[in-house]
Each structure stands twice: as structure tokens, then as C-alpha cells.
């Protein structure tokens, strides 16, 4: 197989694997820019994936599955918001609790409802997202270089994949070109000044966690309705934590988030493709080491290779209104 064909196949896998990472990282971007640290991205994605797989199987409707995923994820976000914004509890503890509760409850409910070891039954085509073939993809397939790039790399992905990539410039525009985005960033830097201006800090932060819930819901739906044909136990496999690492690596900027997630996605795709492959001079690399590649990179990058990453000043600090 020639190098160009290998590149196309790796790039295809990278795009598919990066999709939930991009959505989850953008979800974390909205909350952290508002001063709410959310380590519960993993749990919201997992809960959304379970809801999507369950409802899509029962209704045979992909739209209903997506709606259920977003609803469950938003509800979990509101729980996190209530604990950390209204009650001023620890944002870390709240997020970890959501991860643990969802990890256990999805398995228990899946086994109780379907008796398939925590899985949901396989979905028919009507319950899954298909792929979108871009115009002239077949006609241009045989054109050297540009044909495979357009027909095989740019075309043939799930609608949620295109949505994820479109959300990057959309998130930038919302955060940097709208009144809502300006206030959201201000409340993450100096909530006291925002409150003095007569703007509700609590309501702004709640809107941020709702945005986070919507994006995590779409990410979870992608896992069970597009990347797979249903829900499987622990199918997020740490993607929420990797998305959080990508967010820090990107220094809380939408454009950088895209490249960071593509980097993590490439390593994941590379590990999947070359499991058990005998490399020249090295030989066969253990499967476990290949599977650990994305996580090893996460540790290395966060250990000091990203420069100084400065989070929003009010991040992780409950707001107490001055009297």
C-alpha cells in the first residue's frame, strides 16, 4: 500500500476519532470561560451515549436518540451547576461524582433493561446517523491527489462530524463577537465587576453549563449513533479527560482546540491501526503500549511542554456576592 493511501486512511480515522473530542473540549471551553471547572465531561458524554442508544433503539429514530442524549447531558450539567454554582460546592467533587454515578448507573440500567451485559441492542440503519456524500465525490474520485482527498477524506462523514468542525468557528464567534460571549468571558475573569454592572453572574454561569450540556450530548450521541451501532459499557474510554487535557493544551482558545484534538485523535487512530505491527528496527510494539499512546502524550504535554497555560482568573472559585 503506497504512502498516500496510508495517509488518507489515517486522516479519515483521525477525523472520526477527533469528533467527540472537539465537541467535548468546546463544551468545557464554555464552562471554564465562565469560571466553572467541569471535570464531569466524561460522565455527561457517557450518559448521553447511553440515552441516545436506548431511545434510538426503542423508537428507531435517530432524531429522538439525539434529543434524548442532549436532554440527559443538560440535566447532568444542571446538577453540576446546582452543586457548584447555587450551593457553591467543590466543582471538582461535583464533576467526579457525576463521572462515577453515570459510569455505574449506565451499566446497571443497561443490564436491567436489555440483559446484554450493560450494552444496548444493535441499532438498525433508521436509528443511526448515516454518512454525507459531498457533491461530485464519485466523479472526482479518480483525479490524482485531489480526488482521494475530496472523495475519501472530506466526503463520507457523519453529519455530527461536520457539525463538530463547524462548531469551532461558531464558538469563536460566540465568545469573541457577541455580547453573550463578552459577558461570559468577563464573568470568568472578574465576576464582581460583572455583578456591579447589574448582570447576573449566576444566570450567566448556568447558561454556560447548559451550552456545555448540549455539546456533550451531541458528543455522546456521536459515539453510540454514528461511530458505533449502540451503547457499550464505558464506551467513552477516557475521551472526556483527554478533551479536558486538549482544552488546557489549547490554552482555552477555539482554534487551538481544533488542532489539539486532531493531534490526540491522530495518536489514537495511529494506535488503533498499528496494533501488533512490526516496525523496522523496533519490531512489534506491545498492544498495551500502543493503546496508551494518547494518554502518554497527555501526561507529557501537561507536564511542561505547552508553555504557561493561564486559566480564567475566577475559574473553579464559587462566586459569593458582596453585600
PDB file of C-alpha atoms in Angstrom:
ATOM      1  CA  UNK A   1       0.000   0.000   0.000  1.00  0.00           C
ATOM      2  CA  UNK A   2       1.522   3.330  -1.018  1.00  0.00           C
ATOM      3  CA  UNK A   3       2.224   6.141   1.413  1.00  0.00           C
ATOM      4  CA  UNK A   4      -0.560   8.415   0.118  1.00  0.00           C
ATOM      5  CA  UNK A   5      -3.224   5.752   0.634  1.00  0.00           C
ATOM      6  CA  UNK A   6      -1.987   5.128   4.182  1.00  0.00           C
ATOM      7  CA  UNK A   7      -2.087   8.887   4.817  1.00  0.00           C
ATOM      8  CA  UNK A   8      -5.700   9.128   3.593  1.00  0.00           C
ATOM      9  CA  UNK A   9      -6.829   6.214   5.752  1.00  0.00           C
ATOM     10  CA  UNK A  10      -5.065   7.588   8.836  1.00  0.00           C
ATOM     11  CA  UNK A  11      -6.533  11.032   8.205  1.00  0.00           C
ATOM     12  CA  UNK A  12     -10.030   9.527   7.880  1.00  0.00           C
ATOM     13  CA  UNK A  13      -9.634   7.733  11.201  1.00  0.00           C
ATOM     14  CA  UNK A  14      -8.211  10.873  12.810  1.00  0.00           C
ATOM     15  CA  UNK A  15     -11.257  12.919  11.799  1.00  0.00           C
ATOM     16  CA  UNK A  16     -13.661  10.281  13.116  1.00  0.00           C
ATOM     17  CA  UNK A  17     -11.834   9.823  16.422  1.00  0.00           C
ATOM     18  CA  UNK A  18     -11.389  13.580  16.909  1.00  0.00           C
ATOM     19  CA  UNK A  19     -15.076  14.421  16.535  1.00  0.00           C
ATOM     20  CA  UNK A  20     -16.210  13.674  20.122  1.00  0.00           C
ATOM     21  CA  UNK A  21     -13.001  15.241  21.473  1.00  0.00           C
ATOM     22  CA  UNK A  22     -13.699  18.509  19.648  1.00  0.00           C
ATOM     23  CA  UNK A  23     -17.287  18.664  20.881  1.00  0.00           C
ATOM     24  CA  UNK A  24     -16.349  17.829  24.475  1.00  0.00           C
ATOM     25  CA  UNK A  25     -13.425  20.282  24.523  1.00  0.00           C
ATOM     26  CA  UNK A  26     -15.662  23.072  23.205  1.00  0.00           C
ATOM     27  CA  UNK A  27     -18.191  22.139  25.879  1.00  0.00           C
ATOM     28  CA  UNK A  28     -15.519  22.572  28.532  1.00  0.00           C
ATOM     29  CA  UNK A  29     -14.474  25.840  26.918  1.00  0.00           C
ATOM     30  CA  UNK A  30     -17.846  27.458  27.604  1.00  0.00           C
ATOM     31  CA  UNK A  31     -17.958  26.446  31.269  1.00  0.00           C
ATOM     32  CA  UNK A  32     -14.339  27.244  32.069  1.00  0.00           C
ATOM     33  CA  UNK A  33     -14.506  30.606  30.316  1.00  0.00           C
ATOM     34  CA  UNK A  34     -17.407  31.338  32.677  1.00  0.00           C
ATOM     35  CA  UNK A  35     -15.367  30.319  35.714  1.00  0.00           C
ATOM     36  CA  UNK A  36     -16.862  26.837  36.230  1.00  0.00           C
ATOM     37  CA  UNK A  37     -14.356  23.997  36.113  1.00  0.00           C
ATOM     38  CA  UNK A  38     -16.026  20.873  34.747  1.00  0.00           C
ATOM     39  CA  UNK A  39     -14.240  17.563  35.112  1.00  0.00           C
ATOM     40  CA  UNK A  40     -17.565  15.820  34.502  1.00  0.00           C
ATOM     41  CA  UNK A  41     -17.305  15.926  30.688  1.00  0.00           C
ATOM     42  CA  UNK A  42     -16.658  12.179  30.709  1.00  0.00           C
ATOM     43  CA  UNK A  43     -19.809  11.394  32.680  1.00  0.00           C
ATOM     44  CA  UNK A  44     -22.034  13.637  30.591  1.00  0.00           C
ATOM     45  CA  UNK A  45     -20.764  12.089  27.359  1.00  0.00           C
ATOM     46  CA  UNK A  46     -21.288   8.580  28.729  1.00  0.00           C
ATOM     47  CA  UNK A  47     -24.790   9.345  29.999  1.00  0.00           C
ATOM     48  CA  UNK A  48     -25.679  10.942  26.673  1.00  0.00           C
ATOM     49  CA  UNK A  49     -24.344   7.951  24.737  1.00  0.00           C
ATOM     50  CA  UNK A  50     -26.466   5.579  26.837  1.00  0.00           C
ATOM     51  CA  UNK A  51     -29.588   7.724  26.448  1.00  0.00           C
ATOM     52  CA  UNK A  52     -29.053   8.005  22.705  1.00  0.00           C
ATOM     53  CA  UNK A  53     -28.547   4.265  22.233  1.00  0.00           C
ATOM     54  CA  UNK A  54     -31.552   3.390  24.403  1.00  0.00           C
ATOM     55  CA  UNK A  55     -34.043   5.843  22.921  1.00  0.00           C
ATOM     56  CA  UNK A  56     -32.884   5.268  19.336  1.00  0.00           C
ATOM     57  CA  UNK A  57     -33.425   1.513  19.791  1.00  0.00           C
ATOM     58  CA  UNK A  58     -36.868   1.941  21.364  1.00  0.00           C
ATOM     59  CA  UNK A  59     -38.113   4.495  18.833  1.00  0.00           C
ATOM     60  CA  UNK A  60     -35.965   3.563  15.801  1.00  0.00           C
ATOM     61  CA  UNK A  61     -35.473   7.286  15.370  1.00  0.00           C
ATOM     62  CA  UNK A  62     -32.037   8.885  15.250  1.00  0.00           C
ATOM     63  CA  UNK A  63     -33.538  12.314  15.951  1.00  0.00           C
ATOM     64  CA  UNK A  64     -35.193  11.053  19.134  1.00  0.00           C
ATOM     65  CA  UNK A  65     -31.916   9.454  20.173  1.00  0.00           C
ATOM     66  CA  UNK A  66     -30.032  12.715  19.664  1.00  0.00           C
ATOM     67  CA  UNK A  67     -32.702  14.649  21.566  1.00  0.00           C
ATOM     68  CA  UNK A  68     -32.534  12.211  24.491  1.00  0.00           C
ATOM     69  CA  UNK A  69     -28.751  12.480  24.575  1.00  0.00           C
ATOM     70  CA  UNK A  70     -28.861  16.275  24.754  1.00  0.00           C
ATOM     71  CA  UNK A  71     -31.624  16.213  27.391  1.00  0.00           C
ATOM     72  CA  UNK A  72     -29.745  13.820  29.701  1.00  0.00           C
ATOM     73  CA  UNK A  73     -26.486  15.704  29.281  1.00  0.00           C
ATOM     74  CA  UNK A  74     -28.117  19.068  30.004  1.00  0.00           C
ATOM     75  CA  UNK A  75     -29.783  17.614  33.120  1.00  0.00           C
ATOM     76  CA  UNK A  76     -26.415  16.354  34.360  1.00  0.00           C
ATOM     77  CA  UNK A  77     -24.935  19.785  33.628  1.00  0.00           C
ATOM     78  CA  UNK A  78     -27.684  21.413  35.660  1.00  0.00           C
ATOM     79  CA  UNK A  79     -26.929  19.066  38.540  1.00  0.00           C
ATOM     80  CA  UNK A  80     -23.306  20.164  38.355  1.00  0.00           C
ATOM     81  CA  UNK A  81     -24.437  23.778  38.133  1.00  0.00           C
ATOM     82  CA  UNK A  82     -26.713  23.451  41.153  1.00  0.00           C
ATOM     83  CA  UNK A  83     -23.971  21.866  43.254  1.00  0.00           C
ATOM     84  CA  UNK A  84     -21.165  24.209  42.233  1.00  0.00           C
ATOM     85  CA  UNK A  85     -22.939  27.484  41.372  1.00  0.00           C
ATOM     86  CA  UNK A  86     -26.034  27.660  43.559  1.00  0.00           C
ATOM     87  CA  UNK A  87     -24.708  25.697  46.532  1.00  0.00           C
ATOM     88  CA  UNK A  88     -21.099  26.847  45.986  1.00  0.00           C
ATOM     89  CA  UNK A  89     -19.784  23.325  46.446  1.00  0.00           C
ATOM     90  CA  UNK A  90     -16.495  21.966  45.160  1.00  0.00           C
ATOM     91  CA  UNK A  91     -16.549  21.905  41.367  1.00  0.00           C
ATOM     92  CA  UNK A  92     -14.023  19.066  41.283  1.00  0.00           C
ATOM     93  CA  UNK A  93     -16.010  16.870  43.658  1.00  0.00           C
ATOM     94  CA  UNK A  94     -19.231  17.543  41.771  1.00  0.00           C
ATOM     95  CA  UNK A  95     -17.681  16.607  38.426  1.00  0.00           C
ATOM     96  CA  UNK A  96     -16.046  13.453  39.758  1.00  0.00           C
ATOM     97  CA  UNK A  97     -19.318  12.411  41.400  1.00  0.00           C
ATOM     98  CA  UNK A  98     -21.133  12.753  38.078  1.00  0.00           C
ATOM     99  CA  UNK A  99     -18.496  10.586  36.381  1.00  0.00           C
ATOM    100  CA  UNK A 100     -18.792   7.836  38.998  1.00  0.00           C
ATOM    101  CA  UNK A 101     -22.587   7.862  39.191  1.00  0.00           C
ATOM    102  CA  UNK A 102     -23.042   7.741  35.418  1.00  0.00           C
ATOM    103  CA  UNK A 103     -20.377   5.040  34.931  1.00  0.00           C
ATOM    104  CA  UNK A 104     -22.218   2.771  37.356  1.00  0.00           C
ATOM    105  CA  UNK A 105     -25.819   3.635  36.507  1.00  0.00           C
ATOM    106  CA  UNK A 106     -25.434   3.101  32.745  1.00  0.00           C
ATOM    107  CA  UNK A 107     -24.227  -0.460  33.318  1.00  0.00           C
ATOM    108  CA  UNK A 108     -26.924  -1.211  35.904  1.00  0.00           C
ATOM    109  CA  UNK A 109     -29.750   0.199  33.785  1.00  0.00           C
ATOM    110  CA  UNK A 110     -28.436  -1.394  30.601  1.00  0.00           C
ATOM    111  CA  UNK A 111     -28.297  -4.818  32.230  1.00  0.00           C
ATOM    112  CA  UNK A 112     -31.714  -4.382  33.882  1.00  0.00           C
ATOM    113  CA  UNK A 113     -33.429  -3.243  30.694  1.00  0.00           C
ATOM    114  CA  UNK A 114     -31.731  -5.261  27.959  1.00  0.00           C
ATOM    115  CA  UNK A 115     -29.854  -8.162  29.640  1.00  0.00           C
ATOM    116  CA  UNK A 116     -26.852  -7.785  27.338  1.00  0.00           C
ATOM    117  CA  UNK A 117     -24.060  -7.114  29.816  1.00  0.00           C
ATOM    118  CA  UNK A 118     -24.664  -3.374  30.011  1.00  0.00           C
ATOM    119  CA  UNK A 119     -24.967  -2.914  26.252  1.00  0.00           C
ATOM    120  CA  UNK A 120     -27.939  -1.653  24.319  1.00  0.00           C
ATOM    121  CA  UNK A 121     -29.187  -3.750  21.392  1.00  0.00           C
ATOM    122  CA  UNK A 122     -27.631  -3.096  17.990  1.00  0.00           C
ATOM    123  CA  UNK A 123     -29.332  -0.316  16.060  1.00  0.00           C
ATOM    124  CA  UNK A 124     -30.861  -0.572  12.626  1.00  0.00           C
ATOM    125  CA  UNK A 125     -29.991   1.985   9.950  1.00  0.00           C
ATOM    126  CA  UNK A 126     -33.025   4.109  10.849  1.00  0.00           C
ATOM    127  CA  UNK A 127     -31.643   4.541  14.356  1.00  0.00           C
ATOM    128  CA  UNK A 128     -28.151   5.630  13.308  1.00  0.00           C
ATOM    129  CA  UNK A 129     -26.609   8.594  11.561  1.00  0.00           C
ATOM    130  CA  UNK A 130     -25.611   7.829   8.006  1.00  0.00           C
ATOM    131  CA  UNK A 131     -22.806   9.455   6.072  1.00  0.00           C
ATOM    132  CA  UNK A 132     -22.999  12.520   3.854  1.00  0.00           C
ATOM    133  CA  UNK A 133     -21.583  12.248   0.361  1.00  0.00           C
ATOM    134  CA  UNK A 134     -20.469  15.655  -0.868  1.00  0.00           C
ATOM    135  CA  UNK A 135     -21.351  16.781  -4.430  1.00  0.00           C
ATOM    136  CA  UNK A 136     -19.175  15.301  -7.205  1.00  0.00           C
ATOM    137  CA  UNK A 137     -17.416  12.952  -4.760  1.00  0.00           C
ATOM    138  CA  UNK A 138     -17.776   9.982  -7.141  1.00  0.00           C
ATOM    139  CA  UNK A 139     -16.887  11.971 -10.240  1.00  0.00           C
ATOM    140  CA  UNK A 140     -13.672  13.327  -8.720  1.00  0.00           C
ATOM    141  CA  UNK A 141     -12.550  10.092  -7.091  1.00  0.00           C
ATOM    142  CA  UNK A 142     -10.099   9.173  -9.870  1.00  0.00           C
ATOM    143  CA  UNK A 143      -8.444  12.599 -10.054  1.00  0.00           C
ATOM    144  CA  UNK A 144      -4.855  12.254  -8.789  1.00  0.00           C
ATOM    145  CA  UNK A 145      -4.239  13.515  -5.231  1.00  0.00           C
ATOM    146  CA  UNK A 146      -7.168  15.955  -5.093  1.00  0.00           C
ATOM    147  CA  UNK A 147      -9.709  13.234  -5.888  1.00  0.00           C
ATOM    148  CA  UNK A 148      -8.930  10.974  -2.885  1.00  0.00           C
ATOM    149  CA  UNK A 149      -8.588  13.997  -0.610  1.00  0.00           C
ATOM    150  CA  UNK A 150     -12.054  15.245  -1.546  1.00  0.00           C
ATOM    151  CA  UNK A 151     -13.870  11.935  -2.048  1.00  0.00           C
ATOM    152  CA  UNK A 152     -12.347   9.913   0.784  1.00  0.00           C
ATOM    153  CA  UNK A 153     -11.220  12.481   3.348  1.00  0.00           C
ATOM    154  CA  UNK A 154     -13.623  15.425   3.108  1.00  0.00           C
ATOM    155  CA  UNK A 155     -16.658  13.418   1.992  1.00  0.00           C
ATOM    156  CA  UNK A 156     -18.351  10.447   3.622  1.00  0.00           C
ATOM    157  CA  UNK A 157     -18.583  11.514   7.260  1.00  0.00           C
ATOM    158  CA  UNK A 158     -21.449  11.670   9.734  1.00  0.00           C
ATOM    159  CA  UNK A 159     -23.475  14.901   9.957  1.00  0.00           C
ATOM    160  CA  UNK A 160     -22.240  15.252  13.541  1.00  0.00           C
ATOM    161  CA  UNK A 161     -18.640  15.266  12.306  1.00  0.00           C
ATOM    162  CA  UNK A 162     -19.301  18.234  10.037  1.00  0.00           C
ATOM    163  CA  UNK A 163     -21.214  19.888  12.892  1.00  0.00           C
ATOM    164  CA  UNK A 164     -18.240  19.433  15.247  1.00  0.00           C
ATOM    165  CA  UNK A 165     -15.852  21.156  12.853  1.00  0.00           C
ATOM    166  CA  UNK A 166     -18.351  23.941  12.179  1.00  0.00           C
ATOM    167  CA  UNK A 167     -18.730  24.497  15.914  1.00  0.00           C
ATOM    168  CA  UNK A 168     -15.090  25.620  16.165  1.00  0.00           C
ATOM    169  CA  UNK A 169     -15.548  28.912  14.234  1.00  0.00           C
ATOM    170  CA  UNK A 170     -19.068  29.210  15.654  1.00  0.00           C
ATOM    171  CA  UNK A 171     -17.710  29.003  19.220  1.00  0.00           C
ATOM    172  CA  UNK A 172     -15.045  31.586  18.397  1.00  0.00           C
ATOM    173  CA  UNK A 173     -17.698  33.941  17.020  1.00  0.00           C
ATOM    174  CA  UNK A 174     -19.966  33.440  20.036  1.00  0.00           C
ATOM    175  CA  UNK A 175     -17.171  34.033  22.553  1.00  0.00           C
ATOM    176  CA  UNK A 176     -15.427  36.925  20.834  1.00  0.00           C
ATOM    177  CA  UNK A 177     -18.055  38.660  18.695  1.00  0.00           C
ATOM    178  CA  UNK A 178     -21.282  38.563  20.697  1.00  0.00           C
ATOM    179  CA  UNK A 179     -22.497  40.319  23.826  1.00  0.00           C
ATOM    180  CA  UNK A 180     -23.166  36.967  25.445  1.00  0.00           C
ATOM    181  CA  UNK A 181     -19.585  35.836  24.783  1.00  0.00           C
ATOM    182  CA  UNK A 182     -18.105  39.064  26.116  1.00  0.00           C
ATOM    183  CA  UNK A 183     -20.093  38.747  29.327  1.00  0.00           C
ATOM    184  CA  UNK A 184     -19.251  35.048  29.596  1.00  0.00           C
ATOM    185  CA  UNK A 185     -15.519  35.731  29.403  1.00  0.00           C
ATOM    186  CA  UNK A 186     -15.867  38.640  31.818  1.00  0.00           C
ATOM    187  CA  UNK A 187     -17.619  36.508  34.420  1.00  0.00           C
ATOM    188  CA  UNK A 188     -14.734  34.049  34.251  1.00  0.00           C
ATOM    189  CA  UNK A 189     -12.176  36.783  34.842  1.00  0.00           C
ATOM    190  CA  UNK A 190     -13.885  39.205  37.217  1.00  0.00           C
ATOM    191  CA  UNK A 191     -17.381  38.177  38.309  1.00  0.00           C
ATOM    192  CA  UNK A 192     -17.539  41.040  40.807  1.00  0.00           C
ATOM    193  CA  UNK A 193     -17.288  43.614  38.030  1.00  0.00           C
ATOM    194  CA  UNK A 194     -19.989  41.831  36.046  1.00  0.00           C
ATOM    195  CA  UNK A 195     -22.267  41.796  39.076  1.00  0.00           C
ATOM    196  CA  UNK A 196     -21.603  45.509  39.676  1.00  0.00           C
ATOM    197  CA  UNK A 197     -22.750  46.192  36.116  1.00  0.00           C
ATOM    198  CA  UNK A 198     -26.131  44.680  37.015  1.00  0.00           C
ATOM    199  CA  UNK A 199     -25.643  41.386  35.159  1.00  0.00           C
ATOM    200  CA  UNK A 200     -26.485  38.127  36.937  1.00  0.00           C
ATOM    201  CA  UNK A 201     -23.326  36.065  37.431  1.00  0.00           C
ATOM    202  CA  UNK A 202     -25.385  33.022  38.437  1.00  0.00           C
ATOM    203  CA  UNK A 203     -27.564  33.110  35.310  1.00  0.00           C
ATOM    204  CA  UNK A 204     -24.557  33.576  33.026  1.00  0.00           C
ATOM    205  CA  UNK A 205     -22.808  30.579  34.539  1.00  0.00           C
ATOM    206  CA  UNK A 206     -25.952  28.488  34.259  1.00  0.00           C
ATOM    207  CA  UNK A 207     -26.200  29.353  30.578  1.00  0.00           C
ATOM    208  CA  UNK A 208     -22.578  28.273  30.188  1.00  0.00           C
ATOM    209  CA  UNK A 209     -23.233  24.860  31.760  1.00  0.00           C
ATOM    210  CA  UNK A 210     -26.313  24.438  29.552  1.00  0.00           C
ATOM    211  CA  UNK A 211     -24.156  25.090  26.464  1.00  0.00           C
ATOM    212  CA  UNK A 212     -21.722  22.520  27.837  1.00  0.00           C
ATOM    213  CA  UNK A 213     -24.533  20.003  28.261  1.00  0.00           C
ATOM    214  CA  UNK A 214     -25.742  20.467  24.693  1.00  0.00           C
ATOM    215  CA  UNK A 215     -22.282  19.903  23.205  1.00  0.00           C
ATOM    216  CA  UNK A 216     -21.540  16.918  25.465  1.00  0.00           C
ATOM    217  CA  UNK A 217     -24.900  15.467  24.478  1.00  0.00           C
ATOM    218  CA  UNK A 218     -24.007  15.698  20.793  1.00  0.00           C
ATOM    219  CA  UNK A 219     -20.601  14.127  21.516  1.00  0.00           C
ATOM    220  CA  UNK A 220     -22.216  11.228  23.356  1.00  0.00           C
ATOM    221  CA  UNK A 221     -24.795  10.736  20.611  1.00  0.00           C
ATOM    222  CA  UNK A 222     -21.976  10.580  18.069  1.00  0.00           C
ATOM    223  CA  UNK A 223     -20.369   7.690  19.953  1.00  0.00           C
ATOM    224  CA  UNK A 224     -23.472   5.489  20.046  1.00  0.00           C
ATOM    225  CA  UNK A 225     -25.354   6.625  16.930  1.00  0.00           C
ATOM    226  CA  UNK A 226     -22.555   7.307  14.428  1.00  0.00           C
ATOM    227  CA  UNK A 227     -19.241   5.771  15.484  1.00  0.00           C
ATOM    228  CA  UNK A 228     -20.989   2.633  16.784  1.00  0.00           C
ATOM    229  CA  UNK A 229     -24.331   0.887  16.415  1.00  0.00           C
ATOM    230  CA  UNK A 230     -25.408   1.313  20.007  1.00  0.00           C
ATOM    231  CA  UNK A 231     -24.084   1.819  23.517  1.00  0.00           C
ATOM    232  CA  UNK A 232     -21.365  -0.317  25.065  1.00  0.00           C
ATOM    233  CA  UNK A 233     -20.051  -0.287  28.619  1.00  0.00           C
ATOM    234  CA  UNK A 234     -17.542   2.511  29.223  1.00  0.00           C
ATOM    235  CA  UNK A 235     -17.502   3.476  25.555  1.00  0.00           C
ATOM    236  CA  UNK A 236     -16.168   6.978  26.235  1.00  0.00           C
ATOM    237  CA  UNK A 237     -12.892   5.330  27.359  1.00  0.00           C
ATOM    238  CA  UNK A 238     -11.451   8.492  28.883  1.00  0.00           C
ATOM    239  CA  UNK A 239     -12.320  10.791  25.987  1.00  0.00           C
ATOM    240  CA  UNK A 240     -13.752  13.359  28.386  1.00  0.00           C
ATOM    241  CA  UNK A 241     -10.461  13.567  30.246  1.00  0.00           C
ATOM    242  CA  UNK A 242      -8.482  13.796  27.003  1.00  0.00           C
ATOM    243  CA  UNK A 243     -10.804  16.586  25.847  1.00  0.00           C
ATOM    244  CA  UNK A 244     -10.112  18.397  29.117  1.00  0.00           C
ATOM    245  CA  UNK A 245      -6.369  17.980  28.537  1.00  0.00           C
ATOM    246  CA  UNK A 246      -6.776  19.250  24.963  1.00  0.00           C
ATOM    247  CA  UNK A 247      -8.611  22.295  26.320  1.00  0.00           C
ATOM    248  CA  UNK A 248      -5.705  23.128  28.640  1.00  0.00           C
ATOM    249  CA  UNK A 249      -3.169  22.337  25.916  1.00  0.00           C
ATOM    250  CA  UNK A 250      -5.058  24.748  23.627  1.00  0.00           C
ATOM    251  CA  UNK A 251      -4.979  27.462  26.320  1.00  0.00           C
ATOM    252  CA  UNK A 252      -8.765  27.874  26.182  1.00  0.00           C
ATOM    253  CA  UNK A 253      -8.875  29.081  22.554  1.00  0.00           C
ATOM    254  CA  UNK A 254     -11.268  27.537  19.989  1.00  0.00           C
ATOM    255  CA  UNK A 255      -8.807  27.422  17.066  1.00  0.00           C
ATOM    256  CA  UNK A 256      -6.139  25.768  19.199  1.00  0.00           C
ATOM    257  CA  UNK A 257      -8.705  23.283  20.473  1.00  0.00           C
ATOM    258  CA  UNK A 258      -9.227  22.018  16.926  1.00  0.00           C
ATOM    259  CA  UNK A 259      -5.526  21.316  16.382  1.00  0.00           C
ATOM    260  CA  UNK A 260      -5.060  19.828  19.848  1.00  0.00           C
ATOM    261  CA  UNK A 261      -7.966  17.412  19.364  1.00  0.00           C
ATOM    262  CA  UNK A 262      -6.722  16.445  15.903  1.00  0.00           C
ATOM    263  CA  UNK A 263      -3.323  15.678  17.448  1.00  0.00           C
ATOM    264  CA  UNK A 264      -4.845  13.471  20.141  1.00  0.00           C
ATOM    265  CA  UNK A 265      -7.143  11.905  17.555  1.00  0.00           C
ATOM    266  CA  UNK A 266      -4.211  11.125  15.261  1.00  0.00           C
ATOM    267  CA  UNK A 267      -2.370   9.304  18.031  1.00  0.00           C
ATOM    268  CA  UNK A 268      -5.485   7.318  18.859  1.00  0.00           C
ATOM    269  CA  UNK A 269      -6.040   6.447  15.184  1.00  0.00           C
ATOM    270  CA  UNK A 270      -2.362   5.533  14.807  1.00  0.00           C
ATOM    271  CA  UNK A 271      -2.546   3.262  17.850  1.00  0.00           C
ATOM    272  CA  UNK A 272      -5.658   1.507  16.529  1.00  0.00           C
ATOM    273  CA  UNK A 273      -4.229   0.979  13.041  1.00  0.00           C
ATOM    274  CA  UNK A 274      -0.795  -0.268  14.045  1.00  0.00           C
ATOM    275  CA  UNK A 275      -1.633  -2.577  16.934  1.00  0.00           C
ATOM    276  CA  UNK A 276       0.576  -5.640  16.530  1.00  0.00           C
ATOM    277  CA  UNK A 277       2.502  -4.112  13.609  1.00  0.00           C
ATOM    278  CA  UNK A 278       6.214  -4.904  13.357  1.00  0.00           C
ATOM    279  CA  UNK A 279       8.079  -1.604  12.883  1.00  0.00           C
ATOM    280  CA  UNK A 280      11.529  -1.539  11.237  1.00  0.00           C
ATOM    281  CA  UNK A 281      14.397  -1.667  13.780  1.00  0.00           C
ATOM    282  CA  UNK A 282      11.903  -1.740  16.663  1.00  0.00           C
ATOM    283  CA  UNK A 283       9.863  -4.831  15.947  1.00  0.00           C
ATOM    284  CA  UNK A 284       6.372  -5.500  17.261  1.00  0.00           C
ATOM    285  CA  UNK A 285       5.242  -2.952  19.837  1.00  0.00           C
ATOM    286  CA  UNK A 286       3.048  -4.315  22.663  1.00  0.00           C
ATOM    287  CA  UNK A 287      -0.642  -3.629  22.117  1.00  0.00           C
ATOM    288  CA  UNK A 288      -0.960  -2.092  25.573  1.00  0.00           C
ATOM    289  CA  UNK A 289       1.728   0.483  24.790  1.00  0.00           C
ATOM    290  CA  UNK A 290       0.027   1.451  21.540  1.00  0.00           C
ATOM    291  CA  UNK A 291      -3.306   1.847  23.314  1.00  0.00           C
ATOM    292  CA  UNK A 292      -1.658   4.050  25.938  1.00  0.00           C
ATOM    293  CA  UNK A 293      -0.126   6.443  23.384  1.00  0.00           C
ATOM    294  CA  UNK A 294      -2.800   9.191  23.626  1.00  0.00           C
ATOM    295  CA  UNK A 295      -2.658   9.127  27.429  1.00  0.00           C
ATOM    296  CA  UNK A 296       1.147   9.167  27.480  1.00  0.00           C
ATOM    297  CA  UNK A 297       1.081  12.232  25.227  1.00  0.00           C
ATOM    298  CA  UNK A 298      -1.447  13.864  27.558  1.00  0.00           C
ATOM    299  CA  UNK A 299       0.866  13.445  30.535  1.00  0.00           C
ATOM    300  CA  UNK A 300       3.941  14.620  28.600  1.00  0.00           C
ATOM    301  CA  UNK A 301       2.245  17.734  27.212  1.00  0.00           C
ATOM    302  CA  UNK A 302       0.702  18.754  30.510  1.00  0.00           C
ATOM    303  CA  UNK A 303       3.994  18.144  32.314  1.00  0.00           C
ATOM    304  CA  UNK A 304       5.502  21.250  30.817  1.00  0.00           C
ATOM    305  CA  UNK A 305       5.734  21.149  27.033  1.00  0.00           C
ATOM    306  CA  UNK A 306       2.858  23.553  26.419  1.00  0.00           C
ATOM    307  CA  UNK A 307       4.344  26.652  27.968  1.00  0.00           C
ATOM    308  CA  UNK A 308       2.457  28.616  30.575  1.00  0.00           C
ATOM    309  CA  UNK A 309      -1.284  27.967  30.344  1.00  0.00           C
ATOM    310  CA  UNK A 310      -3.169  30.603  32.308  1.00  0.00           C
ATOM    311  CA  UNK A 311      -6.786  29.668  33.049  1.00  0.00           C
ATOM    312  CA  UNK A 312      -9.546  32.226  33.640  1.00  0.00           C
ATOM    313  CA  UNK A 313      -8.835  34.017  36.918  1.00  0.00           C
ATOM    314  CA  UNK A 314     -12.148  33.109  38.534  1.00  0.00           C
ATOM    315  CA  UNK A 315     -12.049  29.506  37.316  1.00  0.00           C
ATOM    316  CA  UNK A 316     -13.035  26.959  39.929  1.00  0.00           C
ATOM    317  CA  UNK A 317     -13.967  29.614  42.502  1.00  0.00           C
ATOM    318  CA  UNK A 318     -17.615  29.799  43.643  1.00  0.00           C
ATOM    319  CA  UNK A 319     -18.943  33.335  43.410  1.00  0.00           C
ATOM    320  CA  UNK A 320     -20.093  34.937  46.645  1.00  0.00           C
ATOM    321  CA  UNK A 321     -21.912  38.203  46.105  1.00  0.00           C
ATOM    322  CA  UNK A 322     -20.545  41.069  48.143  1.00  0.00           C
ATOM    323  CA  UNK A 323     -23.023  42.748  50.444  1.00  0.00           C
TER     324      UNK A 323
END
